[in-house]
């Protein structure tokens, strides 16, 4: 099983960059074969972002669902990914 994490941000957002880097490190702890990471430029993929319900960057979708309308803390992301892996084991 692989979980797809997508982070929606805009170019030049230094807050987005700093937060995204720390969250990406959390996702990488699970292994690249278990969690795929995709940075989404909101300006380039506006229609896709709107379809998911992204209202403001930075936001995060997991498996095509807007889960965090604002970027989560490292603990929140770790908890969400762990919950999804545990759910799929049962």
PDB file of C-alpha atoms in Angstrom:
ATOM      1  CA  UNK A   1       0.000   0.000   0.000  1.00  0.00           C
ATOM      2  CA  UNK A   2       1.212   3.491  -0.848  1.00  0.00           C
ATOM      3  CA  UNK A   3      -0.174   6.777   0.409  1.00  0.00           C
ATOM      4  CA  UNK A   4      -0.074   9.809  -1.880  1.00  0.00           C
ATOM      5  CA  UNK A   5       0.602  13.133  -0.130  1.00  0.00           C
ATOM      6  CA  UNK A   6       0.146  16.354  -2.108  1.00  0.00           C
ATOM      7  CA  UNK A   7       1.107  19.771  -0.777  1.00  0.00           C
ATOM      8  CA  UNK A   8      -0.469  22.794  -2.455  1.00  0.00           C
ATOM      9  CA  UNK A   9       1.524  26.010  -2.305  1.00  0.00           C
ATOM     10  CA  UNK A  10       2.440  29.041  -4.363  1.00  0.00           C
ATOM     11  CA  UNK A  11       5.888  29.985  -5.659  1.00  0.00           C
ATOM     12  CA  UNK A  12       7.878  32.300  -3.436  1.00  0.00           C
ATOM     13  CA  UNK A  13       6.061  31.450  -0.208  1.00  0.00           C
ATOM     14  CA  UNK A  14       8.927  31.120   2.284  1.00  0.00           C
ATOM     15  CA  UNK A  15       6.575  29.936   5.048  1.00  0.00           C
ATOM     16  CA  UNK A  16       5.317  27.201   2.721  1.00  0.00           C
ATOM     17  CA  UNK A  17       8.870  26.106   1.901  1.00  0.00           C
ATOM     18  CA  UNK A  18      10.011  25.830   5.518  1.00  0.00           C
ATOM     19  CA  UNK A  19       6.912  23.957   6.674  1.00  0.00           C
ATOM     20  CA  UNK A  20       6.892  21.687   3.627  1.00  0.00           C
ATOM     21  CA  UNK A  21      10.511  20.622   4.160  1.00  0.00           C
ATOM     22  CA  UNK A  22       9.909  19.528   7.757  1.00  0.00           C
ATOM     23  CA  UNK A  23       6.704  17.698   6.828  1.00  0.00           C
ATOM     24  CA  UNK A  24       8.374  15.968   3.895  1.00  0.00           C
ATOM     25  CA  UNK A  25      10.974  14.610   6.323  1.00  0.00           C
ATOM     26  CA  UNK A  26       8.146  13.060   8.384  1.00  0.00           C
ATOM     27  CA  UNK A  27       6.680  11.420   5.278  1.00  0.00           C
ATOM     28  CA  UNK A  28      10.108  10.076   4.311  1.00  0.00           C
ATOM     29  CA  UNK A  29      10.380   8.350   7.697  1.00  0.00           C
ATOM     30  CA  UNK A  30       7.679   5.943   6.472  1.00  0.00           C
ATOM     31  CA  UNK A  31       9.730   5.103   3.373  1.00  0.00           C
ATOM     32  CA  UNK A  32       9.472   6.253  -0.230  1.00  0.00           C
ATOM     33  CA  UNK A  33       7.763   3.007  -1.219  1.00  0.00           C
ATOM     34  CA  UNK A  34       4.999   3.648   1.352  1.00  0.00           C
ATOM     35  CA  UNK A  35       4.471   7.413   1.005  1.00  0.00           C
ATOM     36  CA  UNK A  36       4.782   9.324  -2.240  1.00  0.00           C
ATOM     37  CA  UNK A  37       5.190  13.099  -1.995  1.00  0.00           C
ATOM     38  CA  UNK A  38       4.112  15.604  -4.607  1.00  0.00           C
ATOM     39  CA  UNK A  39       4.535  19.365  -4.462  1.00  0.00           C
ATOM     40  CA  UNK A  40       1.685  21.038  -6.327  1.00  0.00           C
ATOM     41  CA  UNK A  41       2.037  24.575  -7.639  1.00  0.00           C
ATOM     42  CA  UNK A  42      -1.398  26.008  -6.941  1.00  0.00           C
ATOM     43  CA  UNK A  43      -1.119  28.461  -9.821  1.00  0.00           C
ATOM     44  CA  UNK A  44      -0.331  25.707 -12.331  1.00  0.00           C
ATOM     45  CA  UNK A  45      -3.025  23.322 -11.115  1.00  0.00           C
ATOM     46  CA  UNK A  46      -5.754  25.664  -9.925  1.00  0.00           C
ATOM     47  CA  UNK A  47      -8.636  23.589 -11.322  1.00  0.00           C
ATOM     48  CA  UNK A  48      -7.407  20.457  -9.538  1.00  0.00           C
ATOM     49  CA  UNK A  49      -6.919  22.381  -6.285  1.00  0.00           C
ATOM     50  CA  UNK A  50     -10.409  23.878  -6.464  1.00  0.00           C
ATOM     51  CA  UNK A  51     -11.911  20.461  -7.190  1.00  0.00           C
ATOM     52  CA  UNK A  52     -10.346  19.171  -3.952  1.00  0.00           C
ATOM     53  CA  UNK A  53     -11.578  22.180  -1.984  1.00  0.00           C
ATOM     54  CA  UNK A  54      -8.261  23.961  -1.492  1.00  0.00           C
ATOM     55  CA  UNK A  55      -9.092  27.546  -0.570  1.00  0.00           C
ATOM     56  CA  UNK A  56      -5.741  28.889   0.577  1.00  0.00           C
ATOM     57  CA  UNK A  57      -2.173  27.659   0.405  1.00  0.00           C
ATOM     58  CA  UNK A  58      -0.455  25.894   1.920  1.00  0.00           C
ATOM     59  CA  UNK A  59      -2.826  22.923   2.121  1.00  0.00           C
ATOM     60  CA  UNK A  60      -2.368  19.161   2.101  1.00  0.00           C
ATOM     61  CA  UNK A  61      -4.315  16.376   0.437  1.00  0.00           C
ATOM     62  CA  UNK A  62      -3.842  12.696   1.133  1.00  0.00           C
ATOM     63  CA  UNK A  63      -4.956  10.144  -1.423  1.00  0.00           C
ATOM     64  CA  UNK A  64      -6.912  12.765  -3.353  1.00  0.00           C
ATOM     65  CA  UNK A  65      -8.790  14.131  -0.335  1.00  0.00           C
ATOM     66  CA  UNK A  66      -8.183  17.520   1.286  1.00  0.00           C
ATOM     67  CA  UNK A  67      -7.251  16.442   4.803  1.00  0.00           C
ATOM     68  CA  UNK A  68      -5.470  19.546   6.064  1.00  0.00           C
ATOM     69  CA  UNK A  69      -6.770  22.913   4.776  1.00  0.00           C
ATOM     70  CA  UNK A  70      -3.644  24.369   6.381  1.00  0.00           C
ATOM     71  CA  UNK A  71      -0.406  22.492   6.830  1.00  0.00           C
ATOM     72  CA  UNK A  72      -0.429  20.201   9.848  1.00  0.00           C
ATOM     73  CA  UNK A  73       2.173  19.990  12.551  1.00  0.00           C
ATOM     74  CA  UNK A  74       4.719  17.198  12.253  1.00  0.00           C
ATOM     75  CA  UNK A  75       2.870  15.266  14.971  1.00  0.00           C
ATOM     76  CA  UNK A  76      -0.487  15.641  13.186  1.00  0.00           C
ATOM     77  CA  UNK A  77       0.928  14.368   9.889  1.00  0.00           C
ATOM     78  CA  UNK A  78       2.681  11.438  11.568  1.00  0.00           C
ATOM     79  CA  UNK A  79      -0.552  10.541  13.381  1.00  0.00           C
ATOM     80  CA  UNK A  80      -2.636  10.716  10.184  1.00  0.00           C
ATOM     81  CA  UNK A  81      -0.222   8.570   8.171  1.00  0.00           C
ATOM     82  CA  UNK A  82       0.062   6.023  10.995  1.00  0.00           C
ATOM     83  CA  UNK A  83      -3.732   5.873  11.282  1.00  0.00           C
ATOM     84  CA  UNK A  84      -4.088   5.190   7.560  1.00  0.00           C
ATOM     85  CA  UNK A  85      -1.484   2.423   7.593  1.00  0.00           C
ATOM     86  CA  UNK A  86      -3.046   0.852  10.689  1.00  0.00           C
ATOM     87  CA  UNK A  87      -6.522   1.002   9.116  1.00  0.00           C
ATOM     88  CA  UNK A  88      -5.321  -0.833   6.027  1.00  0.00           C
ATOM     89  CA  UNK A  89      -3.749  -3.613   8.073  1.00  0.00           C
ATOM     90  CA  UNK A  90      -7.115  -4.615   9.517  1.00  0.00           C
TER      91      UNK A  90
END
